[in-house]
Each structure stands twice: as structure tokens, then as C-alpha cells.
C-alpha positions as YAML, in Angstrom:
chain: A
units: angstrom
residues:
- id: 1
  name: UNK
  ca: [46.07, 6.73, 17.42]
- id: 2
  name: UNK
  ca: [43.48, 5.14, 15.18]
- id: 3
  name: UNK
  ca: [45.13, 3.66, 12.14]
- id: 4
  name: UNK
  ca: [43.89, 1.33, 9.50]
- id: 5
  name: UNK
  ca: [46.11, -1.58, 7.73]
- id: 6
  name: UNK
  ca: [45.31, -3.27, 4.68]
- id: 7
  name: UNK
  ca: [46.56, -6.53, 3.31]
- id: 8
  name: UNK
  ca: [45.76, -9.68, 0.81]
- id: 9
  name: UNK
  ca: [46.08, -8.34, -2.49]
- id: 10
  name: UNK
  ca: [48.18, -9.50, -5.46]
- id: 11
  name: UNK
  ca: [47.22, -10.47, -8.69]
- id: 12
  name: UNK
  ca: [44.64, -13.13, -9.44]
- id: 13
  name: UNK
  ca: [43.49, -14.82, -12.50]
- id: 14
  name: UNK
  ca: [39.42, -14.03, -13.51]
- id: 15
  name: UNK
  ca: [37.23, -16.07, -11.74]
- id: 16
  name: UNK
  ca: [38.96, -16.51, -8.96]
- id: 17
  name: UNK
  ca: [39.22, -15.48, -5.04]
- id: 18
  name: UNK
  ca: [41.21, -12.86, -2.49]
- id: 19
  name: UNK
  ca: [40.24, -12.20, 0.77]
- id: 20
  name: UNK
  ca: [41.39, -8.65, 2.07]
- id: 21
  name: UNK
  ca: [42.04, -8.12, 5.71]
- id: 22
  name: UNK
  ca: [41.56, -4.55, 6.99]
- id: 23
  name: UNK
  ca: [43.66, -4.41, 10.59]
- id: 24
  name: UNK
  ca: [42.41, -1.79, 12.73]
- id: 25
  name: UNK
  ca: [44.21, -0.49, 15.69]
- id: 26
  name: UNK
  ca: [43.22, 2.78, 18.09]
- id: 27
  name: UNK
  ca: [39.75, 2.20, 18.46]
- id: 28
  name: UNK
  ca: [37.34, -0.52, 18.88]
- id: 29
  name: UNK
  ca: [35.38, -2.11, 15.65]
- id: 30
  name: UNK
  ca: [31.85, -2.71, 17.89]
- id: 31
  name: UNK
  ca: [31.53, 1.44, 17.95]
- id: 32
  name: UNK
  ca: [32.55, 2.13, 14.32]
- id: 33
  name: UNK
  ca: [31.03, 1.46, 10.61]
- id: 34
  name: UNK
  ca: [33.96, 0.18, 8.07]
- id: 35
  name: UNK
  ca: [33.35, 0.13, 4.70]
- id: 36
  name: UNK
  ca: [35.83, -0.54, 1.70]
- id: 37
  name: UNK
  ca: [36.44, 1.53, -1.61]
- id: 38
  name: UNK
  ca: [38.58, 0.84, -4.94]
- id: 39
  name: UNK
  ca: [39.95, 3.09, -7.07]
- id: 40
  name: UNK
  ca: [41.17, 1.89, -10.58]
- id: 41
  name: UNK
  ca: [43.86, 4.08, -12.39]
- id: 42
  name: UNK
  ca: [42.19, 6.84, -14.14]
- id: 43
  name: UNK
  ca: [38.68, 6.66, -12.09]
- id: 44
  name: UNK
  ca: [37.20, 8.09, -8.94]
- id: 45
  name: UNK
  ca: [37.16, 6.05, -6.07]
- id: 46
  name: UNK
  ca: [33.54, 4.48, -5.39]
- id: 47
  name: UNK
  ca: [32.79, 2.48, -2.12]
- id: 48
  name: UNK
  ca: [32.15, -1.47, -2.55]
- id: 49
  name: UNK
  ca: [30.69, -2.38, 0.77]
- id: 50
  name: UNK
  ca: [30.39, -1.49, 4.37]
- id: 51
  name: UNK
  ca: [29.43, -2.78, 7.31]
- id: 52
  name: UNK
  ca: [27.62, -0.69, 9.98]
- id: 53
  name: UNK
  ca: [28.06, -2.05, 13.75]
- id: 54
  name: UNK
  ca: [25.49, 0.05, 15.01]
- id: 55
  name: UNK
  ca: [22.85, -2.61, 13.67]
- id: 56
  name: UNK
  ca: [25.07, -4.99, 11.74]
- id: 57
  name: UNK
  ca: [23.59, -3.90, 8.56]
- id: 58
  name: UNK
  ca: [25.50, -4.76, 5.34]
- id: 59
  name: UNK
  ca: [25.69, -2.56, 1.71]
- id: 60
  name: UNK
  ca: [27.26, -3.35, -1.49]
- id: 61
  name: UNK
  ca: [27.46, -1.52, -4.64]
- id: 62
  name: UNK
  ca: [25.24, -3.17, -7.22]
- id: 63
  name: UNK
  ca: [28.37, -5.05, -9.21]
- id: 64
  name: UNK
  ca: [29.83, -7.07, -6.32]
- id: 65
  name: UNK
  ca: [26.90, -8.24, -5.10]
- id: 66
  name: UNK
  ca: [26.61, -12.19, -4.58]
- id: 67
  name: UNK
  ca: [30.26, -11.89, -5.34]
- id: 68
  name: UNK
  ca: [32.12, -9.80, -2.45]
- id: 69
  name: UNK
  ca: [31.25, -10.69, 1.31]
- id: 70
  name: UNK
  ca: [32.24, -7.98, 3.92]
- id: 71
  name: UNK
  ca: [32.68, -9.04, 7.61]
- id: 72
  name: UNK
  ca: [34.12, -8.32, 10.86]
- id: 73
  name: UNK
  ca: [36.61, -10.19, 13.81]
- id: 74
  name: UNK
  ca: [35.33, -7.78, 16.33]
- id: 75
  name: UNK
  ca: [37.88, -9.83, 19.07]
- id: 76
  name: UNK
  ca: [40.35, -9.08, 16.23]
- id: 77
  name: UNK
  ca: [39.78, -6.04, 15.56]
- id: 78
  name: UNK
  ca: [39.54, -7.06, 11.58]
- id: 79
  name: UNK
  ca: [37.42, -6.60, 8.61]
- id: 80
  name: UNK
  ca: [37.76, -8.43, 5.70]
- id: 81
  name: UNK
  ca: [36.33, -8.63, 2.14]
- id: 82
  name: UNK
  ca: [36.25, -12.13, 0.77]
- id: 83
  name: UNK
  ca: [36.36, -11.94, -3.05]
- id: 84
  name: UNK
  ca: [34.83, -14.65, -5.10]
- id: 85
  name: UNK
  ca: [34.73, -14.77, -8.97]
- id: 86
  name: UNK
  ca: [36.66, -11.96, -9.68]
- id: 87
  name: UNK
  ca: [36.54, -9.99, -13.14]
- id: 88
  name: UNK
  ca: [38.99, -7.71, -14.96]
- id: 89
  name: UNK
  ca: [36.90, -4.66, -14.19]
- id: 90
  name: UNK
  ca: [37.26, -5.75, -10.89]
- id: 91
  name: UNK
  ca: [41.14, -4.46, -10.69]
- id: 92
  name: UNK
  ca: [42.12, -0.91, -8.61]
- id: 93
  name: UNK
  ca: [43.43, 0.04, -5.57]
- id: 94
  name: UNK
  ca: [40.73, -1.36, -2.32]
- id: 95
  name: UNK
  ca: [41.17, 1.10, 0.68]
- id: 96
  name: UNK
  ca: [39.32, 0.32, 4.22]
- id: 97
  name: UNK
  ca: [37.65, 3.40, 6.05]
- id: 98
  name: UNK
  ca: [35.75, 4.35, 8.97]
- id: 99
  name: UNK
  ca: [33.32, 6.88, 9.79]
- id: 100
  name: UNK
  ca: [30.93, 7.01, 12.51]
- id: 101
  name: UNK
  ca: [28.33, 4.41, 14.01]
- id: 102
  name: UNK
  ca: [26.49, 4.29, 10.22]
- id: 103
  name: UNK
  ca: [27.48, 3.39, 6.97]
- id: 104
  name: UNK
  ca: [27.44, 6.72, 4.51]
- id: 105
  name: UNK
  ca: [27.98, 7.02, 0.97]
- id: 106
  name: UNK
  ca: [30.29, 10.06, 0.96]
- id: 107
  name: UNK
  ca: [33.53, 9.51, 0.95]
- id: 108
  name: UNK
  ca: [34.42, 12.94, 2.70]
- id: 109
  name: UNK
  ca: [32.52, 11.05, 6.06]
- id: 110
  name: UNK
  ca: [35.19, 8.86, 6.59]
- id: 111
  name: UNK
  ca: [37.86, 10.10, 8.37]
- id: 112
  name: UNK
  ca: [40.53, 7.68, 8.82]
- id: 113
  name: UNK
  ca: [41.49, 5.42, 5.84]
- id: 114
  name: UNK
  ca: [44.49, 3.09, 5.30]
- id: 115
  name: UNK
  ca: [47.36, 2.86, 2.81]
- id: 116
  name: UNK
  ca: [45.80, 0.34, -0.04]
- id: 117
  name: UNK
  ca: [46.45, -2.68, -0.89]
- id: 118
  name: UNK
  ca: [46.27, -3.48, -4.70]
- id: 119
  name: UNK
  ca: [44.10, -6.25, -6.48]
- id: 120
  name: UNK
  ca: [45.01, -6.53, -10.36]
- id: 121
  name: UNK
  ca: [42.51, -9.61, -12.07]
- id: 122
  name: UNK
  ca: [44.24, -10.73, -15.34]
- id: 123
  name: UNK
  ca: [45.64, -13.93, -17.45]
...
């Protein structure tokens, strides 16, 4: 049974750091692209970054860049996303999903996601 478990949010003051861990269990991370999204209340969800194992390519969406860091525990079985210099706008809901052996931009490829974990960024 493939399932994915997400964990390390909480709230955090601007400018600083979280790392999320994405646990994956049912399948093997070396065969699979994982990619995270965030939806803020009131917003569609939008992906933040994935990273393909295919070819070990990385994306990020344009505002986290040289700020978010995805990567992969493949012995683990984990993904994370390392945070760094968080902003406001920064604060939603971050969800970890896989799809097949290639990162894709639509959400409606990914076919297993997990429950959440929540990130609010405020004084």
C-alpha cells in the first residue's frame, strides 16, 4: 500500500528555517518522482519543487528558489524540503506527491499524496 507521511511544520518567525520530511512507505523512492505543493487558505494549490529520480533532475517554482532545497534519503525512503528564509506569503498547507518516473506540472498526475502538514510564517 503506497502511502505518503508528512511532518516538520509549525509556525516559524520570517526569516527563518523548517525542514519538512515526506515518509514514504509501499514503494521504493529510486523508481518514483516526488514533488511538494502548498496550498494557502483561499488559493489553489501550486507545486513548489520536485525531484525526478529518473535523472535526478530538480524544479522549483520561481519564488522559492535559492530559498527551498528539495532532496531525497533513498535508504530512507524520505524526501525532505529544507526551508531557509521564510516569508509570510510563504504560509499554507505543503503536501508531498508522487507520480511516475518524471516530474509533471499537473497536479491531476500525481496519484498518491499525503495528509499535510502545515507551515504558518508570522511574528
Amino acid at each position: 500500500q503506497v502511502r505518503l507521511v508528512e511532518s516538520g511544520g509549525g509556525l516559524v518567525q520570517p526569516g527563518g528555517s523548517l525542514r519538512l520530511s515526506c515518509r514514504a512507505s509501499g514503494f521504493g523512492l529510486q523508481s518514483f518522482a516526488v514533488a511538494w505543493f502548498r496550498q494557502a487558505p483561499g488559493r489553489n494549490r501550486e507545486g513548489v519543487t520536485c525531484i525526478s529520480t529518473k535523472d535526478g533532475s530538480e524544479y522549483y517554482e520561481d519564488s522559492v528558489k535559492g530559498r527551498f532545497t528539495i532532496s531525497r534519503d533513498i535508504a530512507a525512503n524520505v524526501v525532505y524540503l529544507q526551508m531557509d528564509n521564510l516569508k509570510p506569503e510563504d504560509t499554507a498547507t505543503y503536501y508531498c506527491a508522487r507520480t511516475g518516473s518524471l516530474c509533471a506540472i499537473d497536479t491531476h498526475k500525481y496519484g498518491y499524496w499525503g495528509q499535510g502538514t502545515q507551515v504558518v510564517v508570522s511574528t
